[in-house]
Short mmCIF file of C-alpha atoms in Angstrom, two decimals:
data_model
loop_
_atom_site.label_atom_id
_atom_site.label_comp_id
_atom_site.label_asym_id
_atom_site.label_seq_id
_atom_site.Cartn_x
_atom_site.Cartn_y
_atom_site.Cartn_z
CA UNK A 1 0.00 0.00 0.00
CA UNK A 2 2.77 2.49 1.04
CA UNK A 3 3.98 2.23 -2.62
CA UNK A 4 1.02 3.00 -4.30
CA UNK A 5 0.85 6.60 -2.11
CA UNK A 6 4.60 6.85 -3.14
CA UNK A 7 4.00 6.13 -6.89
CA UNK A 8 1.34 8.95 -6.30
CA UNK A 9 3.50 11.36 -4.86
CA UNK A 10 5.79 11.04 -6.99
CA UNK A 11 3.40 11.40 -9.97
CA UNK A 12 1.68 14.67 -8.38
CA UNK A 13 5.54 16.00 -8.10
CA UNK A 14 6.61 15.26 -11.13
CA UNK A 15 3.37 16.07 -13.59
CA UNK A 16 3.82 19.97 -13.23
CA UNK A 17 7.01 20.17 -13.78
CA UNK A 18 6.47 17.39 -17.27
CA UNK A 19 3.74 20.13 -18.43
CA UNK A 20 6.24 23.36 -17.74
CA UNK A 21 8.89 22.09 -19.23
CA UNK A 22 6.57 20.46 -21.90
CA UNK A 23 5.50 24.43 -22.71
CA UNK A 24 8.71 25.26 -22.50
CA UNK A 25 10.13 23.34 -24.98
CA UNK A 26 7.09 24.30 -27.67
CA UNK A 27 7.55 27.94 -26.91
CA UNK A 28 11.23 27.72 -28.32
CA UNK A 29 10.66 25.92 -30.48
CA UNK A 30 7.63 28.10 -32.13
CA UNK A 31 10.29 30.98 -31.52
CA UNK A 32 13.57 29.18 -33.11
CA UNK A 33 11.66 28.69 -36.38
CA UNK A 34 10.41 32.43 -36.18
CA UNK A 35 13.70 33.55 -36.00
CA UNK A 36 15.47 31.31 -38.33
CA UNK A 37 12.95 32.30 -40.86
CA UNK A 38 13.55 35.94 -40.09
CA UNK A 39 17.16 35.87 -40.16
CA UNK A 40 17.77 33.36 -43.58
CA UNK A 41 14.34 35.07 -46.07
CA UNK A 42 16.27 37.92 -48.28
CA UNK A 43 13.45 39.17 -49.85
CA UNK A 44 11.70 41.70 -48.36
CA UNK A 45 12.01 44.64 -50.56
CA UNK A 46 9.63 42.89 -53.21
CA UNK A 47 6.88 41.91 -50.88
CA UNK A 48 3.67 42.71 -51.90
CA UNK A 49 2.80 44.11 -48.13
CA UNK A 50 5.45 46.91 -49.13
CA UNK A 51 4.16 48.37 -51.49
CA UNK A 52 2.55 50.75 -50.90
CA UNK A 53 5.14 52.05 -48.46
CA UNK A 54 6.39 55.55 -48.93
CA UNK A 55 9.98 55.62 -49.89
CA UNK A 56 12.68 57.57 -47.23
CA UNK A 57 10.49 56.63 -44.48
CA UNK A 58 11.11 53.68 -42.12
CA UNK A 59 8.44 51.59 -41.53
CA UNK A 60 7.12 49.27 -38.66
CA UNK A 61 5.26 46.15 -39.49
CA UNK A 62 2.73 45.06 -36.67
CA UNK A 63 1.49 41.77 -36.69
CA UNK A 64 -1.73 41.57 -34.30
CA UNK A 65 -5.12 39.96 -34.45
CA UNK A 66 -8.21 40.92 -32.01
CA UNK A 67 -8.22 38.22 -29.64
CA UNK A 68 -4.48 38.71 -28.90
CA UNK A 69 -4.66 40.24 -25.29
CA UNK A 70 -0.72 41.22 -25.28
CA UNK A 71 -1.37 42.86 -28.41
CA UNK A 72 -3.90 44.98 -27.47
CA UNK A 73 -2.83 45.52 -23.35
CA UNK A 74 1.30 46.12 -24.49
CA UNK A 75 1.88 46.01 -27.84
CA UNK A 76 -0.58 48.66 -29.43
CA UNK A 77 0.09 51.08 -26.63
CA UNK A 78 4.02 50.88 -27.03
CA UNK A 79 3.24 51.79 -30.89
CA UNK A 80 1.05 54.52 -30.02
CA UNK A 81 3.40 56.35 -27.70
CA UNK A 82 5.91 55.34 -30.75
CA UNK A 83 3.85 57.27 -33.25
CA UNK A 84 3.67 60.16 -30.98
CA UNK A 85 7.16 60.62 -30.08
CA UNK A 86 7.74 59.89 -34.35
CA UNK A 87 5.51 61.50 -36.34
CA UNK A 88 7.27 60.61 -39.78
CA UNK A 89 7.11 56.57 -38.42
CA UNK A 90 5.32 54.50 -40.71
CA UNK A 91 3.30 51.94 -39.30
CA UNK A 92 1.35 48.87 -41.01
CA UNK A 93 -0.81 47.13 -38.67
CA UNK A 94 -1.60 43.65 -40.14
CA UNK A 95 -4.60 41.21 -38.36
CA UNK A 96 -3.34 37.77 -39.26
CA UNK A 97 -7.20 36.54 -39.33
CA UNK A 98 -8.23 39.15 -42.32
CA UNK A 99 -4.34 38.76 -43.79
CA UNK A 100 -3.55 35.48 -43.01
CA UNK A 101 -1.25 34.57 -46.56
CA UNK A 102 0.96 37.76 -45.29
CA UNK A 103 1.46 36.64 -41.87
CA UNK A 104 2.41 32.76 -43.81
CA UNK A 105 4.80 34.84 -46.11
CA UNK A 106 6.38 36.68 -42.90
CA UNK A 107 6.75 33.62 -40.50
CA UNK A 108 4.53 35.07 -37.85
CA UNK A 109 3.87 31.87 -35.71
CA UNK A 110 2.70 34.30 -32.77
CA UNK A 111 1.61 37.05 -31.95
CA UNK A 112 2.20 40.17 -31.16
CA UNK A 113 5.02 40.35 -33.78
CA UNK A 114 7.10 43.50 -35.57
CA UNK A 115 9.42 43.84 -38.10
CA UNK A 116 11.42 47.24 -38.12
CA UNK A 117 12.59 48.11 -41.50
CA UNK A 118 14.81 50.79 -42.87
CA UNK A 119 14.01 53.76 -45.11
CA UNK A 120 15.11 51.40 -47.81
CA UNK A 121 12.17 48.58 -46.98
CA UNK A 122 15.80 46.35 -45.40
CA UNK A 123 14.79 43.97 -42.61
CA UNK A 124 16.89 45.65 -39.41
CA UNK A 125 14.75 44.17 -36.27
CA UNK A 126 11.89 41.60 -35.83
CA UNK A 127 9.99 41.28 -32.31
CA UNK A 128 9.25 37.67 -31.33
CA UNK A 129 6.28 38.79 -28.62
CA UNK A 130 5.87 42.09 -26.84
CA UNK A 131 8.44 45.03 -27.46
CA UNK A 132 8.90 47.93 -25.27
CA UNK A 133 8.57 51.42 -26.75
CA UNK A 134 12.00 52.34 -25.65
CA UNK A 135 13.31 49.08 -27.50
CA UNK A 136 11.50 50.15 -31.07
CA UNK A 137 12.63 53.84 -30.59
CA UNK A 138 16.54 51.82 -30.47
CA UNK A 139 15.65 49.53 -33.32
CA UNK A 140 14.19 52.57 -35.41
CA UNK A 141 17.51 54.13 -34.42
CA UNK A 142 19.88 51.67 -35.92
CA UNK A 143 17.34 51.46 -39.15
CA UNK A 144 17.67 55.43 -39.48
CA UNK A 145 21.70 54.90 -39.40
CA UNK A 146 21.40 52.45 -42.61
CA UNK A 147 24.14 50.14 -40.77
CA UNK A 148 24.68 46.86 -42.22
CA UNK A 149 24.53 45.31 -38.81
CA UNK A 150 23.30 42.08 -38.48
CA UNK A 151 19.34 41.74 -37.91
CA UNK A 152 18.93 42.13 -34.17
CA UNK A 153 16.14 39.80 -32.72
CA UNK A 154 14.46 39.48 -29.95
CA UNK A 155 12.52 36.94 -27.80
CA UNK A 156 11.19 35.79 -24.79
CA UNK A 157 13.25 34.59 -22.94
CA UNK A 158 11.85 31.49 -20.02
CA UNK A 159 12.67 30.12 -17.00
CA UNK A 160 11.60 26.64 -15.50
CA UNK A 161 10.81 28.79 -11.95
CA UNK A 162 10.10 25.86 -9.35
CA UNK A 163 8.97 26.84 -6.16
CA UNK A 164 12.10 26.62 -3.41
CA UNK A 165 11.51 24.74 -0.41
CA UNK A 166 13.30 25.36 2.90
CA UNK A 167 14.46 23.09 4.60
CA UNK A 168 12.81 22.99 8.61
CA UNK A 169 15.37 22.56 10.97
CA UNK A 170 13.15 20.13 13.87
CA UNK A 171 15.54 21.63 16.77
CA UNK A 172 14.53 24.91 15.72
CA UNK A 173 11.08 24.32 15.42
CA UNK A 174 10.92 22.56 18.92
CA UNK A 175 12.42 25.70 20.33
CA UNK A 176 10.09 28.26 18.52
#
């Protein structure tokens, strides 16, 4: 009998900590292949999305859709206070359920998603989940420079974060 309860136990230990790491390991990789597809596709000057960008401008590409909750708590705020502090920013906001063959030819596995581009439509940044308005003011930064840096990208980043147990001392509990 005592090994059932054990087998138990051990199952009601161990089955949280299966499903976190379980998410975990889908989360990167849903963002691995949104990177590697950002960071290896050449072509973005010819897409179709672009053009009817104005030329000279750079432009911010905003993937959403209107049961995304980040989008629409984080996201669309950040690129409000964006277009406020940069009046010349352009900004194409792109639901993924009315435009769903541009969010295929873009990679967008989730959501929210940007893609800062350069006055000259060249791919400089791409935002795997939420980005800070102080991060796309840097981003628009670098694409107003017309470096040739590498494309910056950035993602979540998680944590397995298991709950830490101290350890009870019994001489100090028998004198408390």
């Amino acid at each position: 009998m005592m090994w059932v309860i054990g087998t138990l136990i051990s199952i009601v230990v161990a089955l949280p900590i299966v499903i976190i790491l379980g998410i975990n390991l889908h989360f990167w990789r849903t963002f691995n292949k949104e990177e590697k597809f950002a960071t290896e596709r050449a072509d973005y000057q010819d897409d179709p999305l672009l053009a009817n960008v104005e030329a000279g401008k750079p432009t911010l590409l905003y993937f959403t859709a209107d049961w995304c909750g980040s989008c629409k708590t984080m996201q669309t705020p950040a690129i409000e206070r964006l277009q406020a502090q940069q009046p010349n920013l352009q900004v194409l906001t792109i639901d993924v359920n009315e435009q769903p063959a541009d969010a295929e030819r873009w990679g967008v596995l989730s959501l929210p998603r940007t893609f800062v581009l350069s006055a000259d439509k060249h791919l400089v940044a791409t935002n795997i989940d939420t980005a800070s308005t102080e991060t796309l003011v840097d981003q628009l930064a670098r694409a107003t420079q017309n470096t040739s840096d590498a494309l910056q990208v950035n993602r979540p980043t998680f944590s397995l974060n298991l709950p830490s147990f101290k350890r009870i001392d019994p001489q100090e509990s028998a004198t408390a």
